Short mmCIF file of N, CA, C and O in Angstrom, two decimals:
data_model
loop_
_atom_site.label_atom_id
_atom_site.label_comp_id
_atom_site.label_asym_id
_atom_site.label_seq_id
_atom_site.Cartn_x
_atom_site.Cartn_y
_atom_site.Cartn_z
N UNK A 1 -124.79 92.36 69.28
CA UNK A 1 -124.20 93.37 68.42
C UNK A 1 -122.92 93.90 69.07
O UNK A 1 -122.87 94.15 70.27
N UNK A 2 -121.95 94.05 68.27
CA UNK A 2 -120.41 94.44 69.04
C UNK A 2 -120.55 96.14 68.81
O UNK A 2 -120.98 96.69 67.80
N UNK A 3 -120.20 96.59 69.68
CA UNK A 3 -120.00 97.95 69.51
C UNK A 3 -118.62 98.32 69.23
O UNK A 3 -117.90 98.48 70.22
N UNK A 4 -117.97 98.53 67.80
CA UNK A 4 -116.68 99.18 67.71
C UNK A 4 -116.20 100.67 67.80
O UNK A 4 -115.28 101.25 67.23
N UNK A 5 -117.01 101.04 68.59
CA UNK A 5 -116.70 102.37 69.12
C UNK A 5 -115.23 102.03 70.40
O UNK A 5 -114.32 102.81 70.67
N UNK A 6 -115.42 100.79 70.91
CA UNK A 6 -114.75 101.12 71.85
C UNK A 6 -113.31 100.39 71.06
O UNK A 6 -112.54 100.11 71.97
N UNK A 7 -112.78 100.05 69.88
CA UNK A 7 -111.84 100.25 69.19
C UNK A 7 -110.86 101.54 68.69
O UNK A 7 -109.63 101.54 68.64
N UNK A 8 -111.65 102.48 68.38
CA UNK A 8 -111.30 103.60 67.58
C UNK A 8 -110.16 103.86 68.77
O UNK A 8 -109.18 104.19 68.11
N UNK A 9 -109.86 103.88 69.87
CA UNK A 9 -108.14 104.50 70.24
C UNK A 9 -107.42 103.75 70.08
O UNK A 9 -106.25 104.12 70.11
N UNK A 10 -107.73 102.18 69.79
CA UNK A 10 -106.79 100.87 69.32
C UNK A 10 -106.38 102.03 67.72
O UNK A 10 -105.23 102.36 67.41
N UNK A 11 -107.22 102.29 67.21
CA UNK A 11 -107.09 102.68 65.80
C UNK A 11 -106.69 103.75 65.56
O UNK A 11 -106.13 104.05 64.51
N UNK A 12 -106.84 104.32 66.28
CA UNK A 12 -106.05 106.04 66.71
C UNK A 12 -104.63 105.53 66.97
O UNK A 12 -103.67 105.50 66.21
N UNK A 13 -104.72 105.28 67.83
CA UNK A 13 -103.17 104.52 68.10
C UNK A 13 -102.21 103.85 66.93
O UNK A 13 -101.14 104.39 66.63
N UNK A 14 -102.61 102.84 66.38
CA UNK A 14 -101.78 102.60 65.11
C UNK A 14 -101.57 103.41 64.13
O UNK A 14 -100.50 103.40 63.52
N UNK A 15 -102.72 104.37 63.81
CA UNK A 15 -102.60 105.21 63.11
C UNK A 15 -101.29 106.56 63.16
O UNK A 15 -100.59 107.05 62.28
N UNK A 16 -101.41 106.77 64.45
CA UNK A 16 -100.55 107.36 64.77
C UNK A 16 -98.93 106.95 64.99
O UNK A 16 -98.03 107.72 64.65
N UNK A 17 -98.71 105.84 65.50
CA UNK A 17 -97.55 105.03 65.29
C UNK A 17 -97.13 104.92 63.92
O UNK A 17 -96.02 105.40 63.72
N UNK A 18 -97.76 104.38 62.83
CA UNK A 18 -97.95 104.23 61.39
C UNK A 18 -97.06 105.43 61.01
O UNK A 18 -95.96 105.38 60.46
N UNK A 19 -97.99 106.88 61.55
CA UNK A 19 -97.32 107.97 60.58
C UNK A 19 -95.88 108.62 61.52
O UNK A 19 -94.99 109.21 60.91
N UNK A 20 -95.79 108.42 63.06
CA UNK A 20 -94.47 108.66 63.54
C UNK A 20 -93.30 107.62 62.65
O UNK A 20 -92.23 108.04 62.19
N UNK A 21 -93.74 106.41 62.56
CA UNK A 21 -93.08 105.48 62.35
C UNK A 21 -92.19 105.95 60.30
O UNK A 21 -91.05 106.05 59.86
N UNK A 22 -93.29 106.07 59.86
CA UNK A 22 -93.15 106.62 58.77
C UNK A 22 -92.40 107.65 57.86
O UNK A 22 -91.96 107.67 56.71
N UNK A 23 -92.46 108.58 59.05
CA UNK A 23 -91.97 110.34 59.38
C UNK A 23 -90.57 109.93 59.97
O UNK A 23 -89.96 111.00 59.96
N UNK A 24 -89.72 108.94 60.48
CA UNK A 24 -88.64 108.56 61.30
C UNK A 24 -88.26 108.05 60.18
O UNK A 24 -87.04 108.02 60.32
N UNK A 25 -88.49 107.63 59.15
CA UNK A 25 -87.73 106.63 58.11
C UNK A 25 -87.30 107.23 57.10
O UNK A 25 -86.25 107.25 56.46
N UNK A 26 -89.05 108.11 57.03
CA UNK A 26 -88.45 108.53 55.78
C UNK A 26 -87.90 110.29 55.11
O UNK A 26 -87.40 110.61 54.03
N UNK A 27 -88.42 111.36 56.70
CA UNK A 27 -88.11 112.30 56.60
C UNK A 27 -86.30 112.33 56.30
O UNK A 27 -85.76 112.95 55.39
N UNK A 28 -85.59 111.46 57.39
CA UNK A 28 -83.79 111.83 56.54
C UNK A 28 -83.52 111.45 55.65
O UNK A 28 -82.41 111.75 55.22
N UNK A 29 -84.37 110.59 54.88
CA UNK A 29 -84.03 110.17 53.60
C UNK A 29 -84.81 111.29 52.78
O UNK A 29 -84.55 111.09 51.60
N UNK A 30 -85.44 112.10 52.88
CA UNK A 30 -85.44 113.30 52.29
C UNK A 30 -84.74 115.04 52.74
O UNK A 30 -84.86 116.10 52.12
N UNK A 31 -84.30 114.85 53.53
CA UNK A 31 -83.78 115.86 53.97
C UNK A 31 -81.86 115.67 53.38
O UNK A 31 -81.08 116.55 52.99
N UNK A 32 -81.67 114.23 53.54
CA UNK A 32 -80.08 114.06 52.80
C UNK A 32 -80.26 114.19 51.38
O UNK A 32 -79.34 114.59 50.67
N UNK A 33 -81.41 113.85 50.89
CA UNK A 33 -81.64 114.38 49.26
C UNK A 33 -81.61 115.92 49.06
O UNK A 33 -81.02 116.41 48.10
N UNK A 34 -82.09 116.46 49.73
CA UNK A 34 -82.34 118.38 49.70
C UNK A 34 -81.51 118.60 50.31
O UNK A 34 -80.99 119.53 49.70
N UNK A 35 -80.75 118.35 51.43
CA UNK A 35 -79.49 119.35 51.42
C UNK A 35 -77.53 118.75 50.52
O UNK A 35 -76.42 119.12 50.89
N UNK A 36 -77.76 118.10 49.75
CA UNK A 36 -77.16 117.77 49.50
C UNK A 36 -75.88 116.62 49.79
O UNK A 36 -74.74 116.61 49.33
N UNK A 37 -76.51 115.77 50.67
CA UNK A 37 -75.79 115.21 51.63
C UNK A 37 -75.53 114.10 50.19
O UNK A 37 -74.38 114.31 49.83
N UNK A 38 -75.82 113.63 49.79
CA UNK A 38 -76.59 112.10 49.40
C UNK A 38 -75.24 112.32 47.83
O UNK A 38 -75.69 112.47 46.70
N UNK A 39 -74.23 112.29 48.00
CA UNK A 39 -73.49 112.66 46.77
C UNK A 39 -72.19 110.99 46.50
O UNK A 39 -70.97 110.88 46.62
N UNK A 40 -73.04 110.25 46.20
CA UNK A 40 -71.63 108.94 45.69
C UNK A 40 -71.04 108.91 45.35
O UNK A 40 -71.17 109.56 44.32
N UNK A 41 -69.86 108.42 45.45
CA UNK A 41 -68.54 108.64 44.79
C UNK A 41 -68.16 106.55 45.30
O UNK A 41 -68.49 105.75 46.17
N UNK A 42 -67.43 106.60 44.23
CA UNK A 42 -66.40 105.03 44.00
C UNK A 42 -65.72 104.96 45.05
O UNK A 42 -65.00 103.96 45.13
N UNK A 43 -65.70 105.66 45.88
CA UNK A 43 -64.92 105.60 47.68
C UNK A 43 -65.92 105.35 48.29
O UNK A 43 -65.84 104.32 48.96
N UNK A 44 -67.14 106.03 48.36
CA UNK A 44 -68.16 105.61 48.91
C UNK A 44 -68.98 104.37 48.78
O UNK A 44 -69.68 103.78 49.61
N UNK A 45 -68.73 104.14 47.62
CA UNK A 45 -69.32 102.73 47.56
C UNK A 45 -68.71 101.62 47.23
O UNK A 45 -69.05 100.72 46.45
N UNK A 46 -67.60 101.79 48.02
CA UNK A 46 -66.44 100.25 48.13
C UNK A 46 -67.05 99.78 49.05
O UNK A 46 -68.02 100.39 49.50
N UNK A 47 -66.55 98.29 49.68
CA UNK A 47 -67.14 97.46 50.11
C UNK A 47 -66.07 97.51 51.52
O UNK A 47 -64.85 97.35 51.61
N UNK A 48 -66.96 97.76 52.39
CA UNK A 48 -66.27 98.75 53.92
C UNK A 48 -66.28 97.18 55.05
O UNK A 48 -65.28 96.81 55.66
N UNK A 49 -67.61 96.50 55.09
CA UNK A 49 -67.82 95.91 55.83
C UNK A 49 -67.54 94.51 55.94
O UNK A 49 -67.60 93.89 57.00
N UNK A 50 -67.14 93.91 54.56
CA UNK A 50 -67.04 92.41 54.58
C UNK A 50 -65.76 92.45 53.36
O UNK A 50 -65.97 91.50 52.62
N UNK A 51 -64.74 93.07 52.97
CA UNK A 51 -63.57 93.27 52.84
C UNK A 51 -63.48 92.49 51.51
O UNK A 51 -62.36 92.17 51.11
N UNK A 52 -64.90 92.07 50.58
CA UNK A 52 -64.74 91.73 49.38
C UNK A 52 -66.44 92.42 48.44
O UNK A 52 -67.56 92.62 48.90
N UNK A 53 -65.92 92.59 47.12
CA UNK A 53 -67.34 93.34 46.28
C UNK A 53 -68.29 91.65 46.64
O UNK A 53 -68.13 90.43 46.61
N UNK A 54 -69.58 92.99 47.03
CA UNK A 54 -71.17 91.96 47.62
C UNK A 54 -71.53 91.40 46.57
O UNK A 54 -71.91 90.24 46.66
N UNK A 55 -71.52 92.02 45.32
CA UNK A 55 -72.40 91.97 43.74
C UNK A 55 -71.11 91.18 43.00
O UNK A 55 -70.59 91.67 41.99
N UNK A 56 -70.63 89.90 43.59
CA UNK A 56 -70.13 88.95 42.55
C UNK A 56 -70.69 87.47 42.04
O UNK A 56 -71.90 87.34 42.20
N UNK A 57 -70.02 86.37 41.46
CA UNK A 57 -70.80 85.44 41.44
C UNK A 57 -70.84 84.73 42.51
O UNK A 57 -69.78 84.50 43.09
N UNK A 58 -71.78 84.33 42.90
CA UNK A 58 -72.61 83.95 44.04
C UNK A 58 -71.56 82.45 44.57
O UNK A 58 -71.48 81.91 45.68
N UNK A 59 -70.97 82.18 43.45
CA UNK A 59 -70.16 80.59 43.66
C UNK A 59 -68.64 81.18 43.81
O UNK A 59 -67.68 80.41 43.84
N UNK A 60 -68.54 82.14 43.88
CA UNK A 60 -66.67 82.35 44.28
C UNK A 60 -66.85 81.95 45.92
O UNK A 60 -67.73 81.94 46.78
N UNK A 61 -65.40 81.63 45.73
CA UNK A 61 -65.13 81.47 47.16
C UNK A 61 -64.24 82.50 47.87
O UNK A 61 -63.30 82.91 47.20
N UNK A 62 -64.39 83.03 49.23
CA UNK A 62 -63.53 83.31 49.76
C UNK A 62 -62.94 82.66 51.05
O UNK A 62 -63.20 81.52 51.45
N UNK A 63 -62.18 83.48 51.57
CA UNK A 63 -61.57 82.97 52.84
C UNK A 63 -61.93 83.02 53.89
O UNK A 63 -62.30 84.06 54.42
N UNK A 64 -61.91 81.03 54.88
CA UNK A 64 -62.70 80.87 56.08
C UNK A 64 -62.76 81.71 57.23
O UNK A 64 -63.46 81.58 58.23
N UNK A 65 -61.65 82.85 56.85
CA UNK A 65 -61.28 83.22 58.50
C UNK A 65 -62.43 84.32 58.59
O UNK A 65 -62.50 84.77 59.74
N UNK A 66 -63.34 84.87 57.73
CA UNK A 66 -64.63 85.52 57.64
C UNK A 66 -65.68 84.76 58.58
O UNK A 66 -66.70 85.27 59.05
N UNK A 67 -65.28 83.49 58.74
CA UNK A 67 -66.79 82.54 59.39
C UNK A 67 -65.98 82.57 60.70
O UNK A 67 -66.51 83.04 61.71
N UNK A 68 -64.39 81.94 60.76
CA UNK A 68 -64.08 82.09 62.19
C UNK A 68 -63.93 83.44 62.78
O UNK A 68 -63.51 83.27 63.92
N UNK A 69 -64.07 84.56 62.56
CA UNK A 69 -64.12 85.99 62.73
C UNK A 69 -65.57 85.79 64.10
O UNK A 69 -65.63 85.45 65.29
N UNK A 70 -66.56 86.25 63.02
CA UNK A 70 -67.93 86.16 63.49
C UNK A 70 -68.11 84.72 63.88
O UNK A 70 -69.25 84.83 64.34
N UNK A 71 -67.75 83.24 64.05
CA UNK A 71 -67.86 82.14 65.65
C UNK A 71 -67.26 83.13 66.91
O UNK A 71 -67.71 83.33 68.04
N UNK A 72 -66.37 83.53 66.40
CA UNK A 72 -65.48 84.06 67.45
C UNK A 72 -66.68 85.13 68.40
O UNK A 72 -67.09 84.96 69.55
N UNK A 73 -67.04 86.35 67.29
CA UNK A 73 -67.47 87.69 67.97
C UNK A 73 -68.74 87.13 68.82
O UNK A 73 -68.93 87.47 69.99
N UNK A 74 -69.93 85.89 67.83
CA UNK A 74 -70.70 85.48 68.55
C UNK A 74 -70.29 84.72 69.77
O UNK A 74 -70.70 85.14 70.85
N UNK A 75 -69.60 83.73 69.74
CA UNK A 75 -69.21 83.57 71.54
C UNK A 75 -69.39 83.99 72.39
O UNK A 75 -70.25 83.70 73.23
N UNK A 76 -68.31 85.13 72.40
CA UNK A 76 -67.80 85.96 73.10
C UNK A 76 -68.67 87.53 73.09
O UNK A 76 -68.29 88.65 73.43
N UNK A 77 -69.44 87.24 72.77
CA UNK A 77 -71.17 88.53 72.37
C UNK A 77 -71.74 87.57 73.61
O UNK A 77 -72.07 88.07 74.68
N UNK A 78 -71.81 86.18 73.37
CA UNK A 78 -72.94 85.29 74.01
C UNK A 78 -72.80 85.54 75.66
O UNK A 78 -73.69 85.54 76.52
N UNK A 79 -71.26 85.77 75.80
CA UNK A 79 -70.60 85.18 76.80
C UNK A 79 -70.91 86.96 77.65
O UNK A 79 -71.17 87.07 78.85
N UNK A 80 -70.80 87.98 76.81
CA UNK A 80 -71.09 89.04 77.70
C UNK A 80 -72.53 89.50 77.94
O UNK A 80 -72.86 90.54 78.51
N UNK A 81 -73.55 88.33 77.31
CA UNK A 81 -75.05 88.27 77.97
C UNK A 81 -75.45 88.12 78.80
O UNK A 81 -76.41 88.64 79.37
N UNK A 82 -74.46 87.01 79.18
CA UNK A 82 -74.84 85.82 80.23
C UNK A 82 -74.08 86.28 81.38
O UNK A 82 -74.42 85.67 82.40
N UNK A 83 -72.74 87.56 81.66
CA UNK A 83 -72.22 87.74 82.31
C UNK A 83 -72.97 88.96 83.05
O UNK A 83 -72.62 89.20 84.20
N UNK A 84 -73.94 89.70 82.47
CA UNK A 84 -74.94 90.72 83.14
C UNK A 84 -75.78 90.23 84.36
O UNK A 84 -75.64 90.26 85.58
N UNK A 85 -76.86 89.68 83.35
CA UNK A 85 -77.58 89.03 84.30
C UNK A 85 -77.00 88.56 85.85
O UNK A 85 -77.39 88.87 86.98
N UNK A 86 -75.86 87.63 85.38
CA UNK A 86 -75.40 86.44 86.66
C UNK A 86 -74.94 87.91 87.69
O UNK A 86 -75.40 88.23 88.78
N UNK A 87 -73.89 88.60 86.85
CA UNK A 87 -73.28 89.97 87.93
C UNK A 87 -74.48 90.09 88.92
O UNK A 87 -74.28 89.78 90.10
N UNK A 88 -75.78 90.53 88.49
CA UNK A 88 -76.44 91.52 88.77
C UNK A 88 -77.09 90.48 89.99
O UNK A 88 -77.23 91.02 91.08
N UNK A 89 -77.42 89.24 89.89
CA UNK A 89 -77.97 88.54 90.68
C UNK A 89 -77.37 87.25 91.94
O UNK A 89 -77.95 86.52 92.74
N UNK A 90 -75.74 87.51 91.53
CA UNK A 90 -74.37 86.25 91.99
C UNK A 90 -74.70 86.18 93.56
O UNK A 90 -74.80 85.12 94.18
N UNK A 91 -74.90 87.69 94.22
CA UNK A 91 -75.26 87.37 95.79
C UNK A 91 -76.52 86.95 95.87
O UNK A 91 -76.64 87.05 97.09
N UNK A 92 -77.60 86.54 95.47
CA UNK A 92 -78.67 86.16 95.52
C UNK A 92 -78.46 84.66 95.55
O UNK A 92 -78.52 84.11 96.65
N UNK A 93 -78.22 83.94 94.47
CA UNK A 93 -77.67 82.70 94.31
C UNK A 93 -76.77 81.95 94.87
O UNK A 93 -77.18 80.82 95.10
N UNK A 94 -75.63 82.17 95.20
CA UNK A 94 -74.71 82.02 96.35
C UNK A 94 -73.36 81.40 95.33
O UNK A 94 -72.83 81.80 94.29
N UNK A 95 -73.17 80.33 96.16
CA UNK A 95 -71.86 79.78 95.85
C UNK A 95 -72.07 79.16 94.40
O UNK A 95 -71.27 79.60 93.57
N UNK A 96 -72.95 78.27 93.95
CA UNK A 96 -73.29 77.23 93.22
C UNK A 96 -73.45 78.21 91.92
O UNK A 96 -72.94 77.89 90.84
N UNK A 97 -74.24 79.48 92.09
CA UNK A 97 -73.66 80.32 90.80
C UNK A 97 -72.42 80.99 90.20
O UNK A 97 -72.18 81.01 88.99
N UNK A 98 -71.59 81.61 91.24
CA UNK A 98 -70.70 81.67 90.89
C UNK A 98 -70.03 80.48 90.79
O UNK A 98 -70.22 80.56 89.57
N UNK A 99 -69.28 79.20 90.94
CA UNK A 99 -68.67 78.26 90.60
C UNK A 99 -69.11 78.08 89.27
O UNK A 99 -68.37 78.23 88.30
N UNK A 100 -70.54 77.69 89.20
CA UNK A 100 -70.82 77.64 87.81
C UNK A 100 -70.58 78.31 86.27
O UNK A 100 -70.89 77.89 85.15
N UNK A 101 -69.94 79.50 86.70
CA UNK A 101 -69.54 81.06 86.04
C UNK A 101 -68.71 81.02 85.72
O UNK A 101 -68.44 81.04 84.52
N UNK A 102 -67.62 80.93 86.95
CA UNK A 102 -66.15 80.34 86.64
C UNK A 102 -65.70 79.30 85.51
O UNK A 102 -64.93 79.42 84.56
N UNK A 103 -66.45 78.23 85.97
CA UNK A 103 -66.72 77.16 85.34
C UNK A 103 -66.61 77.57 83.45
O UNK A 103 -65.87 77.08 82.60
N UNK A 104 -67.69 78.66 83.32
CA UNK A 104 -68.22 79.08 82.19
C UNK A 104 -67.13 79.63 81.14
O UNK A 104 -66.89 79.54 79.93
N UNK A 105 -66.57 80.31 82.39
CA UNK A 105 -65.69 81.57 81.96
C UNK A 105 -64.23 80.76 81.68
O UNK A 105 -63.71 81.14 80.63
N UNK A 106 -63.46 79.72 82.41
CA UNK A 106 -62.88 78.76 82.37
C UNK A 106 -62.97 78.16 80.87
O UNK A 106 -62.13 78.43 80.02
N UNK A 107 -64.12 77.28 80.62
CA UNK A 107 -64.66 77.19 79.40
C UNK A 107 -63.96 78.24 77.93
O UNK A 107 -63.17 77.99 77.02
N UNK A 108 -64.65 79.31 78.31
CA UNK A 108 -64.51 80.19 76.80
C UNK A 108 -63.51 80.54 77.04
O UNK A 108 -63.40 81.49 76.27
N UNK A 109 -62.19 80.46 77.83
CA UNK A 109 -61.04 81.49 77.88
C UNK A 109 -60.12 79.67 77.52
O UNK A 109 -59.22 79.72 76.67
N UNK A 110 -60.30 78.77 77.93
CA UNK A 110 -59.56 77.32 76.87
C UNK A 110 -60.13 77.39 75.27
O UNK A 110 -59.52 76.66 74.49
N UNK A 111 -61.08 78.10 74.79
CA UNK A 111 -61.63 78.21 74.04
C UNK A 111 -61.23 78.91 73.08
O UNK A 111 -61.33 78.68 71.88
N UNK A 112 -60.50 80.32 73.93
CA UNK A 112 -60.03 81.39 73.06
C UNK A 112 -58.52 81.22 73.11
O UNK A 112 -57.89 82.02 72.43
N UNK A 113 -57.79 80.22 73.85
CA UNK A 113 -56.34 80.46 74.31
C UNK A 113 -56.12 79.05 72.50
O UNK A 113 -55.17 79.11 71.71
N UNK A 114 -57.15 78.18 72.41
CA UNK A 114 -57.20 77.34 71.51
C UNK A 114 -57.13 77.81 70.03
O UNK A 114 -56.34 77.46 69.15
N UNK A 115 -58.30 78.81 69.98
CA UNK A 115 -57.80 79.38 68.85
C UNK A 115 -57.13 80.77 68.30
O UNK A 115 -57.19 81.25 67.16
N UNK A 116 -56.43 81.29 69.55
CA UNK A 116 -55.55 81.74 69.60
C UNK A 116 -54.16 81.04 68.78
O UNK A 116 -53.44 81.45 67.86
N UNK A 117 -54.17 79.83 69.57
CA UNK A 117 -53.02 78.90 68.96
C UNK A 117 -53.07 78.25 67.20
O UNK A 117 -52.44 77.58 66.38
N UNK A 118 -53.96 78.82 67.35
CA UNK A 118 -54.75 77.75 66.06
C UNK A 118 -54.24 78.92 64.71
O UNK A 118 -54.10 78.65 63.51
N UNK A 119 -54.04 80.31 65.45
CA UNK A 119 -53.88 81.32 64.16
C UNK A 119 -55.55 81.74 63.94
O UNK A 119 -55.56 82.56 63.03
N UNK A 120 -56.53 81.56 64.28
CA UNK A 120 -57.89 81.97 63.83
C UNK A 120 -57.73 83.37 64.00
O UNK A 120 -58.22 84.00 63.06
N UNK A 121 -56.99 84.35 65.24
CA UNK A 121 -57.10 85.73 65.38
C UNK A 121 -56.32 86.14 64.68
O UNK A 121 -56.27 87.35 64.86
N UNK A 122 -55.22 85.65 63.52
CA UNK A 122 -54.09 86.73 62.98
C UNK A 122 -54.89 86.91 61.58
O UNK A 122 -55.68 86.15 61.02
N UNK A 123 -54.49 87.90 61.29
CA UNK A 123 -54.84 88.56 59.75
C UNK A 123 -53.52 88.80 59.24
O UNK A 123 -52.48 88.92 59.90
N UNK A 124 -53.76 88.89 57.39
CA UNK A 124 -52.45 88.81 56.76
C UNK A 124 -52.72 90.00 56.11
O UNK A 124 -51.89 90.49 55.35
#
């Protein structure tokens, strides 16, 4: 016979997460309703983040430099992941990590001098 007595703080526990979790989401979304925060306007709901309306037909096209934008930011996001870690650990490892870094860093900076040249960073 299992005794689930010794569950109930597993269950206490979610329970309680559940309603912090709950109370974090959804108390400012009632508090911007009651104090009046929550007021739209046609300025407010232009399209801020991706520089064309979200709600069109799904088959227009726009322009590539949106995809080389974000290759770009991910790279160079990737490239300041990988540069923590190595910092934090380069005297541990010795020579063979840093060369390898260089190496790295060498890499993404022919990378960026490329499409630099290429026009991928200018906007019109």
């Amino acid at each position: 016979m299992v005794d689930l007595s010794q569950y109930l703080p597993i269950l206490i526990f979610l329970g309680i997460a559940l309603l912090l979790s709950g109370t974090f989401v959804f108390l400012p979304m009632l508090v911007s309703r009651l104090t009046g925060t929550n007021k739209p306007s046609p300025e407010k709901l232009t399209e801020y983040e991706c520089g064309f309306p979200a709600f069109e037909d799904s088959r227009s096209q726009f322009d590539v430099r949106f995809y080389l934008v974000a290759i770009l930011f991910i790279v160079f996001d990737l490239e300041a992941a990988f540069l923590y870690p190595w910092a934090v650990s380069v005297f541990k490892l010795g020579w063979t990590a840093w060369i390898s870094m260089m190496i790295f860093v060498a890499e993404l900076a022919l990378g960026l001098i490329y499409a630099w040249k290429k026009g991928a960073l200018e906007w019109e």
